[in-house]
Coordinates of C-alpha atoms and ligand atoms in Angstrom, one line a residue:
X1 CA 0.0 0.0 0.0
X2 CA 1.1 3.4 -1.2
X3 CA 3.2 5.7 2.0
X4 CA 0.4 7.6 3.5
X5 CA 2.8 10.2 4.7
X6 CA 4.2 10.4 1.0
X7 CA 1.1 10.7 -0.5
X8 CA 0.2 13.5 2.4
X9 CA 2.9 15.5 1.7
X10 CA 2.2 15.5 -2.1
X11 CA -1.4 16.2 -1.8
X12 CA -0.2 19.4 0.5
X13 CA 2.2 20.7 -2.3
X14 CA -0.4 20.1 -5.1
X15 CA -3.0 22.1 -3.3
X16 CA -0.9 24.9 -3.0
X17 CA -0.5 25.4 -6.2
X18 CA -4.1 24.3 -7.5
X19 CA -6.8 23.9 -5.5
X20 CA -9.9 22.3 -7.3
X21 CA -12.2 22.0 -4.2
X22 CA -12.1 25.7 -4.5
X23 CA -14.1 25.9 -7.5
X24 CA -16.7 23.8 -6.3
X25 CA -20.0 24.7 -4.5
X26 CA -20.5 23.7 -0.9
X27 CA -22.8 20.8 -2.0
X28 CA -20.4 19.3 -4.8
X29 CA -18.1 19.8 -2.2
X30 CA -20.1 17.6 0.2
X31 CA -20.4 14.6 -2.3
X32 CA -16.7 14.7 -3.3
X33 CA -16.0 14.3 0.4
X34 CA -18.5 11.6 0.6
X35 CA -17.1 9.9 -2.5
X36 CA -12.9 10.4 -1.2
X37 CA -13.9 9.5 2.3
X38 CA -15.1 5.8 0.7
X39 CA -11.6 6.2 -1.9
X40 CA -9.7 6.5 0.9
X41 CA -10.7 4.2 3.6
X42 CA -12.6 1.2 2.0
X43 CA -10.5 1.3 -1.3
X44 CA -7.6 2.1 -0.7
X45 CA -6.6 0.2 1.6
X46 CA -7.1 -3.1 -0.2
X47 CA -6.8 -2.3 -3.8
X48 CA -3.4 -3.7 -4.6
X49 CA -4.2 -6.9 -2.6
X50 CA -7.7 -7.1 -5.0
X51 CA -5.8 -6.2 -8.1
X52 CA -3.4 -8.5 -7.4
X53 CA -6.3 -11.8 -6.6
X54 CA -8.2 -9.9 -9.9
X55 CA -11.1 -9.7 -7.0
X56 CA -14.0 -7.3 -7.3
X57 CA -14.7 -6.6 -3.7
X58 CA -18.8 -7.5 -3.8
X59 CA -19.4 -6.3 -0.3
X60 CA -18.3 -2.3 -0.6
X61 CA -21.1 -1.6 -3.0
X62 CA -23.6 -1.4 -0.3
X63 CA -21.2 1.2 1.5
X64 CA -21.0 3.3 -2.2
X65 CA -24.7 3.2 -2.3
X66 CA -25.6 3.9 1.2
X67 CA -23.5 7.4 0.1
X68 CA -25.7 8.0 -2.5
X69 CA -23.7 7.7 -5.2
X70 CA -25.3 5.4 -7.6
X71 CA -27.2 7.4 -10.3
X72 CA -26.9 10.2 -7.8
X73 CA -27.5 12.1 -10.7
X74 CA -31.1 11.0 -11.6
X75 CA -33.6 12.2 -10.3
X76 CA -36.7 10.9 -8.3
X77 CA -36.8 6.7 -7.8
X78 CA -34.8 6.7 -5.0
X79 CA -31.8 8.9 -7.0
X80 CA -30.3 12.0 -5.1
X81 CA -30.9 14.2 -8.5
X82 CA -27.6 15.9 -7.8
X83 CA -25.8 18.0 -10.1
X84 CA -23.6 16.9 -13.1
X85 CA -20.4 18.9 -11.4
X86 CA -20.6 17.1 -8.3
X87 CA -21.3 13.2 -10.2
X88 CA -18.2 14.4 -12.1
X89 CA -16.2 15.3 -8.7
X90 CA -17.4 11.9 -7.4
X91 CA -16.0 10.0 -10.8
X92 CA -12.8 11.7 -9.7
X93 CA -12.3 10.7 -6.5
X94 CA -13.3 7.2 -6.9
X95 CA -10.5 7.0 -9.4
X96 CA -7.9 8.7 -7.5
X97 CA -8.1 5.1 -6.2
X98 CA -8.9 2.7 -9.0
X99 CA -10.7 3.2 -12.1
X100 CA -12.2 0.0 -11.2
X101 CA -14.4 1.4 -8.9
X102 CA -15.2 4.5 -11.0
X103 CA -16.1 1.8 -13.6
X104 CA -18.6 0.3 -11.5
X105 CA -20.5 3.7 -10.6
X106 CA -20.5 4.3 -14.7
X107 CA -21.7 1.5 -15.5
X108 CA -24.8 1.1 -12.7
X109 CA -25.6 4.8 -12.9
X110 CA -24.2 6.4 -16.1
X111 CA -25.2 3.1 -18.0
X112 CA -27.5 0.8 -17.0
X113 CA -29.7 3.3 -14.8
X114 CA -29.7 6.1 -16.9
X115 CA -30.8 3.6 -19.5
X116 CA -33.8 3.1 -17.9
X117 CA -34.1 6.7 -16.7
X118 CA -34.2 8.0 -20.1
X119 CA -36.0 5.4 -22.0
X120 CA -38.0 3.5 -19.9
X121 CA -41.5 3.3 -18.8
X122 CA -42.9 4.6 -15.5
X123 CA -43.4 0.9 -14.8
X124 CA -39.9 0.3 -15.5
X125 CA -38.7 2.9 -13.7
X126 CA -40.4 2.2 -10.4
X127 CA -39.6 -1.4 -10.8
X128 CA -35.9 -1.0 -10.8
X129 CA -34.1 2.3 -10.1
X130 CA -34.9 2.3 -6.5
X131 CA -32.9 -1.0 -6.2
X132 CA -30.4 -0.3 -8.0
X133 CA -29.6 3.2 -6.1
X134 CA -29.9 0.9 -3.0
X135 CA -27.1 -1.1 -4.4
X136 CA -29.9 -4.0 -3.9
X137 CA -29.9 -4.6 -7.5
X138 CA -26.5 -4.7 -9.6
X139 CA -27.1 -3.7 -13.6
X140 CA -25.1 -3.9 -16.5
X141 CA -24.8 -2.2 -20.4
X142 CA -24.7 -4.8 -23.2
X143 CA -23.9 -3.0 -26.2
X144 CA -20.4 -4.3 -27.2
X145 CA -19.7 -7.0 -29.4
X146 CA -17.0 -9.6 -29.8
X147 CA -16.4 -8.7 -33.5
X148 CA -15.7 -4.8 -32.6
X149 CA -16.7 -2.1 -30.3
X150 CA -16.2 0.7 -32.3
X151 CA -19.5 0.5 -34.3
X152 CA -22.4 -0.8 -32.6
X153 CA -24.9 -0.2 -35.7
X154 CA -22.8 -3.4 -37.1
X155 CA -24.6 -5.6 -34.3
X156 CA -25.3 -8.9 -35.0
X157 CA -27.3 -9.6 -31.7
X158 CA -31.0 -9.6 -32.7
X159 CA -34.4 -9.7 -31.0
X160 CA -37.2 -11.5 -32.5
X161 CA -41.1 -11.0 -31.6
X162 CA -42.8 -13.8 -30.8
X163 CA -46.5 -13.3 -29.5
X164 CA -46.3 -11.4 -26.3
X165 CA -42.7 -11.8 -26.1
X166 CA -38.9 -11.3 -27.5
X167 CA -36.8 -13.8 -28.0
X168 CA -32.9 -12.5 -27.9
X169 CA -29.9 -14.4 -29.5
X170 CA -26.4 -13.1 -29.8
X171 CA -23.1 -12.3 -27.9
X172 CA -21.9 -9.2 -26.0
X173 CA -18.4 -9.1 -25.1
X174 CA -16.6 -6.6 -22.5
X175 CA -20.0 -5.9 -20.3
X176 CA -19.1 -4.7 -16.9
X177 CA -20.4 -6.1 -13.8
X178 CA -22.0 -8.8 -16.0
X179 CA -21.5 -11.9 -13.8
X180 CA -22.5 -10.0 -10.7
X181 CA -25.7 -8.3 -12.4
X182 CA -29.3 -9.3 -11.3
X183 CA -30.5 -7.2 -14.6
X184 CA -29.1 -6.5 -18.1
X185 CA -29.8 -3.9 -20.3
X186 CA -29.7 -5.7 -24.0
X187 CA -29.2 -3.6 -27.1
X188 CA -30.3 -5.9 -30.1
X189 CA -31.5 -5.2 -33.8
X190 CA -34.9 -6.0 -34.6
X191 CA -37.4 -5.7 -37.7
X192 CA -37.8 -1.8 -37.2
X193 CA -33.8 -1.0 -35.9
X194 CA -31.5 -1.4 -32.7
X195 CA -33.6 -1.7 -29.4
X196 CA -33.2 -2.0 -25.4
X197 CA -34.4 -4.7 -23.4
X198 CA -34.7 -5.1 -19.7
X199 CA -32.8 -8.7 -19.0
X200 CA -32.7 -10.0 -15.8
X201 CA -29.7 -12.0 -15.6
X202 CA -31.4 -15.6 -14.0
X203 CA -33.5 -15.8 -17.7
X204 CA -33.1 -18.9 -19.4
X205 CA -30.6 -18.5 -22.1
X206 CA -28.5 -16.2 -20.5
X207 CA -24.8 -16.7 -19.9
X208 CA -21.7 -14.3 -18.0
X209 CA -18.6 -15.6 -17.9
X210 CA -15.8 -13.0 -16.4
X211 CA -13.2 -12.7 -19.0
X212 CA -9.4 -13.7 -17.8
X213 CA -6.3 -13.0 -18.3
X214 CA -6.4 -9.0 -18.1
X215 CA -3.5 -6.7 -17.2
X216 CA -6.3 -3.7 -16.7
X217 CA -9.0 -3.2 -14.6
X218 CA -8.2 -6.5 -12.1
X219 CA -10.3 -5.2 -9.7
X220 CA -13.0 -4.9 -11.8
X221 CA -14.7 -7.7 -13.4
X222 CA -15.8 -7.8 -17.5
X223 CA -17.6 -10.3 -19.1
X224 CA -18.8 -12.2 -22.2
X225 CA -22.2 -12.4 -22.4
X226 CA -23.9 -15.4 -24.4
X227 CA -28.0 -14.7 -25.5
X228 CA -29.4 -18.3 -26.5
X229 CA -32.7 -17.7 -27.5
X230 CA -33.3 -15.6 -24.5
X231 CA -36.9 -14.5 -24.2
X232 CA -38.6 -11.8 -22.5
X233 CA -42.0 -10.2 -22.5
X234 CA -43.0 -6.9 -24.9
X235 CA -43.3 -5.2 -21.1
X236 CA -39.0 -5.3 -20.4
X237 CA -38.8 -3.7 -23.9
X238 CA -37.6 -0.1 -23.5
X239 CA -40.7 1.9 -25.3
X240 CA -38.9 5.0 -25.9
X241 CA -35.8 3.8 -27.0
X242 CA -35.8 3.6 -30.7
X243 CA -32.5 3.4 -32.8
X244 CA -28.9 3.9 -31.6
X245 CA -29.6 7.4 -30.2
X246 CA -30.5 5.6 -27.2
X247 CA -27.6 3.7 -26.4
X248 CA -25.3 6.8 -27.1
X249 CA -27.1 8.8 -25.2
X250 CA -26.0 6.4 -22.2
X251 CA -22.2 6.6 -23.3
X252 CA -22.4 10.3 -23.5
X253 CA -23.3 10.1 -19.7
X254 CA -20.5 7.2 -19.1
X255 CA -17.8 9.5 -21.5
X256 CA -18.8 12.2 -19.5
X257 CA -17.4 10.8 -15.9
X258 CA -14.4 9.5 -17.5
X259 CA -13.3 12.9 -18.2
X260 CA -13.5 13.2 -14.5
X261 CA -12.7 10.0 -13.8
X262 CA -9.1 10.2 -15.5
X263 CA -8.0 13.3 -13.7
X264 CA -8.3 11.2 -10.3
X265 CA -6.0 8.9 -11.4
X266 CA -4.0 11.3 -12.4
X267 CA -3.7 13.4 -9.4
X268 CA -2.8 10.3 -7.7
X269 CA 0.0 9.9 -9.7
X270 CA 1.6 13.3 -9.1
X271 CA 0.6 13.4 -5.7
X272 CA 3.0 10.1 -5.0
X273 CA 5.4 11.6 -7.8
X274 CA 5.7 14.9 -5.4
X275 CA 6.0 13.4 -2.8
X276 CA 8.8 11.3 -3.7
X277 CA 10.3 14.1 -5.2
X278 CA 10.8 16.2 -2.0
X279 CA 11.2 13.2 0.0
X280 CA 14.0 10.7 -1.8
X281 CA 17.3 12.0 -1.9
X282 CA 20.3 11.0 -4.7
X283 CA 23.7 13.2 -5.1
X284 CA 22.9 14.2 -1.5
X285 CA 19.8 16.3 -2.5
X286 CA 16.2 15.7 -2.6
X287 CA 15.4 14.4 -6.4
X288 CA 13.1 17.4 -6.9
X289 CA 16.1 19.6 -6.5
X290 CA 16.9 19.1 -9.6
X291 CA 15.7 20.3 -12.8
X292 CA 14.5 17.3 -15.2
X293 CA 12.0 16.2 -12.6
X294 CA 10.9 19.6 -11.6
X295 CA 10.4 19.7 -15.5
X296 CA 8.6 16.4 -15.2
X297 CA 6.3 18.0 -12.0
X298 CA 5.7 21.0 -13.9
X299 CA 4.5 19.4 -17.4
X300 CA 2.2 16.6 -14.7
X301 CA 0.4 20.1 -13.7
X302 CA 0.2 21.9 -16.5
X303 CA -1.9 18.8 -17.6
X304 CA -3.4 17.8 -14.4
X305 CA -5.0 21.7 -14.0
X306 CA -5.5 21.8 -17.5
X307 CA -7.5 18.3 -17.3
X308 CA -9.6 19.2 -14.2
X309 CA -10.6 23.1 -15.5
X310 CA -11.8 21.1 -18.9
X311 CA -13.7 18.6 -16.9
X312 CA -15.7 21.5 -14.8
X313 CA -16.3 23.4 -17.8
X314 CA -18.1 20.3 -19.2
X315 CA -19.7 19.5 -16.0
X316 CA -21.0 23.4 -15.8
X317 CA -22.0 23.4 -19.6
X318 CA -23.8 19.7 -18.7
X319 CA -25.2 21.6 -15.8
X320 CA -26.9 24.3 -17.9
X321 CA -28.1 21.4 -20.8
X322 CA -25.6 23.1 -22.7
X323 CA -23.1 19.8 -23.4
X324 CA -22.5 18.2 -27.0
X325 CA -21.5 15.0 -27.6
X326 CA -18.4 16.5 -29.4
X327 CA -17.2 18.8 -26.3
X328 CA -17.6 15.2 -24.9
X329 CA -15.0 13.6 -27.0
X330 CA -13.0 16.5 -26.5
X331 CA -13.1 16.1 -22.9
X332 CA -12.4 11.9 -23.1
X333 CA -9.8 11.8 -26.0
X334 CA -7.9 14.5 -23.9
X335 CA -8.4 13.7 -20.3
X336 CA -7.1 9.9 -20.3
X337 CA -4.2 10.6 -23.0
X338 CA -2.9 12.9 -20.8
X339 CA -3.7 11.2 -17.7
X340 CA -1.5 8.2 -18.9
X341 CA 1.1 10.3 -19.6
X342 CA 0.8 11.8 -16.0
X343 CA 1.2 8.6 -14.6
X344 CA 4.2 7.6 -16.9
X345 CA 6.0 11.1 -15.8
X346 CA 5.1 9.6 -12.0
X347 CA 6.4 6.8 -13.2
X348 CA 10.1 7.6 -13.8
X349 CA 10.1 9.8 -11.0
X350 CA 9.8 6.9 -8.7
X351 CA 12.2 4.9 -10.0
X352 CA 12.2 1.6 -10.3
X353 CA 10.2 1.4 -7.7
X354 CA 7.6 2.7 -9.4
X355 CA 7.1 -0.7 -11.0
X356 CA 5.9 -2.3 -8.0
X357 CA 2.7 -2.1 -6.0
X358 CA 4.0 -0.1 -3.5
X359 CA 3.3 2.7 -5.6
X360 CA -0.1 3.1 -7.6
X361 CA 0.5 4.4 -10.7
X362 CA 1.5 1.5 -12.9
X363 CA -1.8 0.0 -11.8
X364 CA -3.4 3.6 -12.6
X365 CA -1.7 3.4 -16.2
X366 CA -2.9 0.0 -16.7
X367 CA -6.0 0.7 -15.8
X368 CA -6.2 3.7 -18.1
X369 CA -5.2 1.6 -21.1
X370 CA -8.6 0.2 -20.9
X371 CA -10.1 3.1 -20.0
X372 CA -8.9 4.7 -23.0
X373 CA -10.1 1.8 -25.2
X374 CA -13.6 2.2 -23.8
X375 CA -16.6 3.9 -24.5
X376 CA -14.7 5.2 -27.6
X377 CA -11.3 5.0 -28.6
X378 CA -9.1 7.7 -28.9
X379 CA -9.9 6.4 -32.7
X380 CA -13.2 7.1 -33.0
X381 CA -13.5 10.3 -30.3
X382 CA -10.7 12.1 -32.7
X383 CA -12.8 11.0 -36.2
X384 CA -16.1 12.4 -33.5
X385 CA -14.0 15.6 -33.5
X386 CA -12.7 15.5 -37.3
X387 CA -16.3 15.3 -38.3
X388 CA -17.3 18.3 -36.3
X389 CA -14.5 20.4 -37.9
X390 CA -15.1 19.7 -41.7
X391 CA -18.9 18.2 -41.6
X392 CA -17.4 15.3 -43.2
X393 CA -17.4 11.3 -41.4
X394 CA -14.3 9.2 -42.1
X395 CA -16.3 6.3 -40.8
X396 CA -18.9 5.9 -43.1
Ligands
LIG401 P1 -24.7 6.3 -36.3 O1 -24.5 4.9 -36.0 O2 -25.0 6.6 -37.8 O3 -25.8 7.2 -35.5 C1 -26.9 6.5 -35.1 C2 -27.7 7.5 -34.4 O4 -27.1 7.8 -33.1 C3 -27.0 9.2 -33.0 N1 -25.8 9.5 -32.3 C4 -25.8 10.0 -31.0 N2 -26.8 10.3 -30.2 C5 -26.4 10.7 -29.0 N3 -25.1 10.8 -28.6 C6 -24.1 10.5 -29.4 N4 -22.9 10.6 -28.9 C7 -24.4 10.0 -30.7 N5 -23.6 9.6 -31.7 C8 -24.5 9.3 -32.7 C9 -27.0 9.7 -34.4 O5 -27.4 11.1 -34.5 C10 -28.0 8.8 -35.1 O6 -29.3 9.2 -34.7 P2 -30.5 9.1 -35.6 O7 -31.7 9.4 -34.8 O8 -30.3 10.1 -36.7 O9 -30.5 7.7 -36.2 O10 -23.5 6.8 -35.7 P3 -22.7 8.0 -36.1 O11 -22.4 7.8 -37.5 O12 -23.4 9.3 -35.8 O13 -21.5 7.7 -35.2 C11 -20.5 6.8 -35.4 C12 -19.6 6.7 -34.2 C13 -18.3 6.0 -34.7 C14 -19.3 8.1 -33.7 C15 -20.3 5.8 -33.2 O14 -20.6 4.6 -33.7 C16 -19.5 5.6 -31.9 O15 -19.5 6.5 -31.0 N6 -18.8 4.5 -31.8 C17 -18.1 4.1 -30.6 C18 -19.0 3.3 -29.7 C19 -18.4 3.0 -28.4 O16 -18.1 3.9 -27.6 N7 -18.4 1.7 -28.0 C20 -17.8 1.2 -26.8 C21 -18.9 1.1 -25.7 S1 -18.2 0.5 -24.2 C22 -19.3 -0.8 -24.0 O17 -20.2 -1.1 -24.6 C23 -19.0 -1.6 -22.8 S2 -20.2 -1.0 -21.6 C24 -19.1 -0.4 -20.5 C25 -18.8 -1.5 -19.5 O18 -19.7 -2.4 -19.3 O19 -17.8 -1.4 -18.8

């Protein structure tokens, strides 16, 4: 576990310089407390022995939701209905300690809530959100398919009416949570385009199995998800979800707390970084006596400030209903590539120490290797961005 003195002493030197609780209102102050009091005590603590055993720790999701904190942002059904700002500080803290964790917020209230917030029936709504706030009810997103992420309209997974019901068959591959879910949201094509169905997971015909072998995200669990001729009645359909507007509009929300999301990981990373730096001593002086890494600290915050100031002014533009999907992409494709770069600087200011888990930013750069491969690559978030610019698509 990471030297709590350290990482003390660089948290004291960052703030001095930039101090992002400033620039938050008491209340989205109140929930990033809420959210870095459960980062620091329940996660931290054990994160390096989880990602180590590749164990998703089940039992603190009852502590995240008794906070509040899943779909805190929707309002009514048992959801807080807080502001986008303070979701986005949340996102941040939860990843200062493992974007694991941030995942798993995402993906119950930025995904598979908000799903059913924004599409679903008043039925539908009563039925499940209240759970799932209470952290009774785990959800997932199935959208992603083994034969490529990038573009869902290719999907082969298809849902077929029969009588009162719909009979689902296909294969989703790197769904969070998916083994642990009690309900799945389904994206599949039909007869009249792409819709959403509400799953639950014990249906007949429905399979997780936790994908192995990753070198990301170890305290996090993904999953392959086989449909065999699952069926479900016309009632767990999503009525107002027509067409892959629906889905996106979920991503938007998950994109949206990764540009958070990123930056906590990446404060992290200085924060050890600076630590070290005032701390360690070589040539008989501290290491951040001497120039190259107080280049290296320098460039981390020039990056980190820059990171967080985009992230607010997307969380106050969300705020106001003022937020794009391309000022989203923005924020994503620039937030986790320079995030990872953070934590590489971090990196070679430890030493080779910083190869080991007694230090967390090779986990934080592992994890953000996935994180930059989801919910759109840097790929598709710079052709987002390319099309926005000239009015032309280089992916059709
Ligand atoms: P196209 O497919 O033609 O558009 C279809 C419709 O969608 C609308 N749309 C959006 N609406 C809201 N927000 C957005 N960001 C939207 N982007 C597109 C579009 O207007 C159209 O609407 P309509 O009503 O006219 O039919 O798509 P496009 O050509 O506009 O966009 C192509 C592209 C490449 C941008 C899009 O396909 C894309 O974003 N691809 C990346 C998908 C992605 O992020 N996949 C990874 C998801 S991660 C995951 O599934 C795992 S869940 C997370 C977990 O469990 O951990």
């Amino acid at each position: 576990m990471t030297d709590l003195t350290l990482l003390a002493r660089g948290r004291e030197a960052l703030s001095g310089v930039f101090n992002l609780d400033a620039l938050l209102t008491p209340d989205e102050r109140e929930w990033q407390q809420r959210a870095r009091s459960i980062a620091e005590e329940r996660i931290a603590p054990v994160i390096e022995e989880d990602f180590e055993n590749r164990h998703f720790r089940e039992e603190l999701v009852p502590v995240i939701a008794a906070e509040g904190l899943l779909g805190m942002h929707i309002s009514g059904y048992g959801c807080a209905g807080a502001s986008a700002t303070a979701y986005g500080a949340v996102c941040l803290e939860l990843e200062a300690a493992d974007s694991g964790w941030r995942t798993f917020v995402s993906v119950q209230g930025s995904l598979a809530m908000s799903a059913i917030a924004k599409w679903g029936s008043e039925e539908q709504k009563n039925e499940w959100l209240p759970r799932m706030a209470a952290g009774e009810v785990i959800g997932c997103f199935a959208l992603t398919e083994p034969d490529g992420g990038s573009d869902p309209a290719a999907m082969r997974t298809v849902a077929v009416r029969d009588g009162d019901d719909w009979v689902i068959t296909g294969s989703k591959r790197w769904i969070g949570l998916a083994s642990v879910a009690g309900v799945a949201v389904v994206w599949a094509q039909t007869e009249d385009g792409v819709r959403g169905f509400i799953v639950p997971t014990d249906s007949h015909g429905f399979t997780a199995t936790p994908i192995t072998g990753k070198l990301a995200m170890r305290a996090s669990i993904q999953c392959d998800i086989a449909l065999d001729g699952v069926r479900v009645p016309d009632a767990n359909r999503l009525p107002e979800a027509k067409g892959l507007r629906a889905p996106f509009s979920c991503l938007n929300e998950a994109r949206y707390g990764i540009v958070w999301g990123a930056m906590g990981a990446a404060r992290n990373s200085l924060e050890v970084a600076l630590g070290r730096a005032v701390s360690r001593e070589v040539f008989g002086s501290p290491i951040g006596g001497f120039q190259t890494t107080q280049n290296k600290l320098a460039e981390m915050l020039l990056e980190y400030e820059k990171g967080v100031l985009l992230a607010l002014h997307l969380g106050r533009k969300k705020d106001a209903h003022e937020l794009d999907p391309t000022q989203i992409s923005v924020g994503k494709l620039n937030n986790v590539r320079e995030a990872i770069k953070i934590a590489g600087m971090a990196r070679s200011i430890l030493g080779g120490d910083g190869v080991t888990d007694e230090f967390p930013v090779m986990r934080h750069m592992a994890n953000l290797e996935a994180v930059r491969t989801y919910e759109g690559t840097d790929e598709i978030h710079s052709l987002v961005l390319g099309r926005a610019l000239t009015g032309i698509a280089a992916f059709k």
